[in-house]
Short mmCIF file of C-alpha atoms in Angstrom, two decimals:
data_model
loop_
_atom_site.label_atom_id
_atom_site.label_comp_id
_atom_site.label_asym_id
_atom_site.label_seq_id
_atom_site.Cartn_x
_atom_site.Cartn_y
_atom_site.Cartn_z
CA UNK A 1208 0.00 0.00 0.00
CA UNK A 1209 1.34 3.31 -1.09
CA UNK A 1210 1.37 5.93 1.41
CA UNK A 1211 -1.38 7.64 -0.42
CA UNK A 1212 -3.59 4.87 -0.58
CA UNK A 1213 -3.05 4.59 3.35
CA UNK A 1214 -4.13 8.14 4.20
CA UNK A 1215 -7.01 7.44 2.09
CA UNK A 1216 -7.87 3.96 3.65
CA UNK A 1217 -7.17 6.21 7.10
CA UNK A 1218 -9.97 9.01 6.16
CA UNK A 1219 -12.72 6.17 5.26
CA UNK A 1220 -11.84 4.67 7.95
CA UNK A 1221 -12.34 7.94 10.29
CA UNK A 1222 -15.20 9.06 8.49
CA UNK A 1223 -17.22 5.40 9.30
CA UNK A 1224 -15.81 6.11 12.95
CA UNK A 1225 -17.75 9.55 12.96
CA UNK A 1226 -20.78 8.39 11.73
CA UNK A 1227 -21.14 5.43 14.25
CA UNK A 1228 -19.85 7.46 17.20
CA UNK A 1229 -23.17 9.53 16.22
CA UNK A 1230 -26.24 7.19 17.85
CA UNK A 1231 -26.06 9.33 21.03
CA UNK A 1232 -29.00 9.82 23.30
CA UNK A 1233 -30.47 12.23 24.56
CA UNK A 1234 -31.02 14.13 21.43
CA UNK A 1235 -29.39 17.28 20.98
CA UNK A 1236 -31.06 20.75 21.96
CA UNK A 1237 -33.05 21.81 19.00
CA UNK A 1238 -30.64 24.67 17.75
CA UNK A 1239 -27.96 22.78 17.78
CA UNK A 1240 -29.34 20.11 15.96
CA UNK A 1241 -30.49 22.50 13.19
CA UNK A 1242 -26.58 23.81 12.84
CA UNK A 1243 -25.35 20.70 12.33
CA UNK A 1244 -27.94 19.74 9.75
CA UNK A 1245 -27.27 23.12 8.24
CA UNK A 1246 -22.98 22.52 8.33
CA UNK A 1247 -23.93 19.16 7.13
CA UNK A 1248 -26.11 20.81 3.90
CA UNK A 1249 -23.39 23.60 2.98
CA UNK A 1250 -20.96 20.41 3.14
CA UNK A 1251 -22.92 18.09 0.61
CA UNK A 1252 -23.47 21.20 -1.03
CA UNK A 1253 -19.58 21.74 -1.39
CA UNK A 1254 -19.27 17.91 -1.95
CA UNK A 1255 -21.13 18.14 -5.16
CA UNK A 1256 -19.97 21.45 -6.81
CA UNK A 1257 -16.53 20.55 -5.99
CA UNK A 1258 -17.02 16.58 -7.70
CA UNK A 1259 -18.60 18.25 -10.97
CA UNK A 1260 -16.24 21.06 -11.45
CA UNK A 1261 -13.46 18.03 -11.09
CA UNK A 1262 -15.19 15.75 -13.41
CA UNK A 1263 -13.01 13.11 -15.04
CA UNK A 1264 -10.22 14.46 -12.51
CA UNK A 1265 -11.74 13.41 -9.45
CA UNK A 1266 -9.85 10.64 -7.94
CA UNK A 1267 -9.71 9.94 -4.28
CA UNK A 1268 -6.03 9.74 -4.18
CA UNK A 1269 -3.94 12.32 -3.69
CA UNK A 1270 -1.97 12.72 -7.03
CA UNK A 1271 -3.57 13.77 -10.21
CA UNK A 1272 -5.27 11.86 -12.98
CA UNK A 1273 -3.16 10.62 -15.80
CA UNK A 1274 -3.67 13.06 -18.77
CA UNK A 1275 -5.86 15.28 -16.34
CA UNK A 1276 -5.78 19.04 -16.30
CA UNK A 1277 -5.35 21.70 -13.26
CA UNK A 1278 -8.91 22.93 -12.07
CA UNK A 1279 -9.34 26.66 -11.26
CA UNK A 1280 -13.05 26.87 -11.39
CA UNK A 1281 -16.22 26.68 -9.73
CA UNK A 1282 -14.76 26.71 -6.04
CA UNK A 1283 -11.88 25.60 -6.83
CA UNK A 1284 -11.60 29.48 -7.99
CA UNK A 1285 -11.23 29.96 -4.22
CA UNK A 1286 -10.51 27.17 -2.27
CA UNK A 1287 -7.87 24.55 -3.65
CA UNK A 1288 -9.19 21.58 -1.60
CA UNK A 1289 -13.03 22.50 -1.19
CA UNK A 1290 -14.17 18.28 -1.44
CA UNK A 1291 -11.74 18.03 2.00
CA UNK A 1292 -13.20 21.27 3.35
CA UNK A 1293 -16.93 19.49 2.50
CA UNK A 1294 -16.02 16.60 4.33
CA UNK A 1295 -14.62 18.60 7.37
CA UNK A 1296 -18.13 20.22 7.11
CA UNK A 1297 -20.19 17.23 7.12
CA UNK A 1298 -18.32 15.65 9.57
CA UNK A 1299 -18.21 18.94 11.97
CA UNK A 1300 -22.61 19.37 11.22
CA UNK A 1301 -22.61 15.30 12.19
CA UNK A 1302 -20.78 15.65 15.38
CA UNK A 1303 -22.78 18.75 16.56
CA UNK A 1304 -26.11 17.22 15.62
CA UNK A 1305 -25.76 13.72 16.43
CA UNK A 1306 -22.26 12.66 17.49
CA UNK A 1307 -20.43 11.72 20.71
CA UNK A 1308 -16.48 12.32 21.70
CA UNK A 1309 -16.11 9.51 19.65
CA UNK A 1310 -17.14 11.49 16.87
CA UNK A 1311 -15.54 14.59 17.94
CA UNK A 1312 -12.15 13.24 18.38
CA UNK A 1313 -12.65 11.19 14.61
CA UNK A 1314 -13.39 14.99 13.21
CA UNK A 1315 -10.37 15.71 14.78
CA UNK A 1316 -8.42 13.36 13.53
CA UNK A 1317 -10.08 13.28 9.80
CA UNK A 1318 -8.77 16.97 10.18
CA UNK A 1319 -4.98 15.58 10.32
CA UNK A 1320 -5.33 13.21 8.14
CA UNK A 1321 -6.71 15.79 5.06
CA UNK A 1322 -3.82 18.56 6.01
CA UNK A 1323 -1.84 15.61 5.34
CA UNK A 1324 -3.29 14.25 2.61
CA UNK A 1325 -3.37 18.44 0.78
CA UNK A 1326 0.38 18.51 1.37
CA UNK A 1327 0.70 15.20 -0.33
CA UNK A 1328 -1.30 16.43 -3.17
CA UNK A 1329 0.13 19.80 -3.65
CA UNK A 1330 3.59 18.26 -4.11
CA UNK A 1331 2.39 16.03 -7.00
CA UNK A 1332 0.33 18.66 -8.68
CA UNK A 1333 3.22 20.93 -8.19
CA UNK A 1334 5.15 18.50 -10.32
CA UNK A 1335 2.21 18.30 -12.41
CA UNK A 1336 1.61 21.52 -13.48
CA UNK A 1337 3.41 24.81 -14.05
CA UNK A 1338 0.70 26.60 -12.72
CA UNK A 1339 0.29 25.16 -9.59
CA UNK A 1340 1.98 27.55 -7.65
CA UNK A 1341 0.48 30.51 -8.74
CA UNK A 1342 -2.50 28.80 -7.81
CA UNK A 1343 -1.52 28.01 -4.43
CA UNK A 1344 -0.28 31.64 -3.56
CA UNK A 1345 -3.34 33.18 -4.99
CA UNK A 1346 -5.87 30.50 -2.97
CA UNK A 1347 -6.49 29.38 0.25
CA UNK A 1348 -5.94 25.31 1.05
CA UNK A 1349 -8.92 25.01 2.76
CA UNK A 1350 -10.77 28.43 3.20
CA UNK A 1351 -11.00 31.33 1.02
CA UNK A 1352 -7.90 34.21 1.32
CA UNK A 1353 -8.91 37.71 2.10
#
């Protein structure tokens, strides 16, 4: 196993921790139930703009596709690793609306693991393509530059 394919065997792996560390009872007090199902929308939101403005580039590993081309639209425009910053979402509206500790600390962790996983990336599309890194000094990694 490549270390790629580890870090992405590590976030599935988190991500299935998150959402079972979610049965918790009592349920959660009514507004904050409704901000996690509202981090959790802008997330799958973010999850789906970011896969279709990737389209035959999306690959779950962190090196780019074969013959594939460097993505500066739709939010990548802004953000150069919005599908990690959807996940963080989801998994952030999940723990506030449903999860445990367990969850919390797997957010946590899934949080590692993608800052990881971005540097990983980055090098490789660096390598990639000559425009990378006028990308990356124009965009945030995660959330938008000022």
């Amino acid at each position: 196993m490549t270390p790629g394919q580890g870090l992405v065997a590590a976030q599935f792996a988190l991500l299935t921790l998150i959402v079972a560390g979610g049965r918790r009872r009592p349920a959660r007090p009514a507004p904050v139930h409704r901000a996690g199902q509202c981090l959790m929308l802008a997330g799958a939101v973010l999850a789906f703009w970011s896969g279709h403005a990737l389209g035959r580039n999306l690959t779950p590993l962190p090196a780019p596709v074969p013959g594939g081309t460097l993505i500066q639209t739709g939010p990548y425009r802004w953000v150069r690793h919005p599908l990690y910053t959807a996940l963080l979402l989801l998994s952030a509206g999940w723990t506030a609306g449903r999860g445990g500790l367990v969850s919390g600390l797997g957010t946590a962790l899934l949080t590692l693991v993608l800052r990881r996983k971005a540097r990983m990336e980055e090098t490789a599309l660096a390598a990639a393509y000559p425009a990378y890194p006028a990308y990356r000094q124009r965009t945030g990694a995660f959330l938008p530059r000022r």
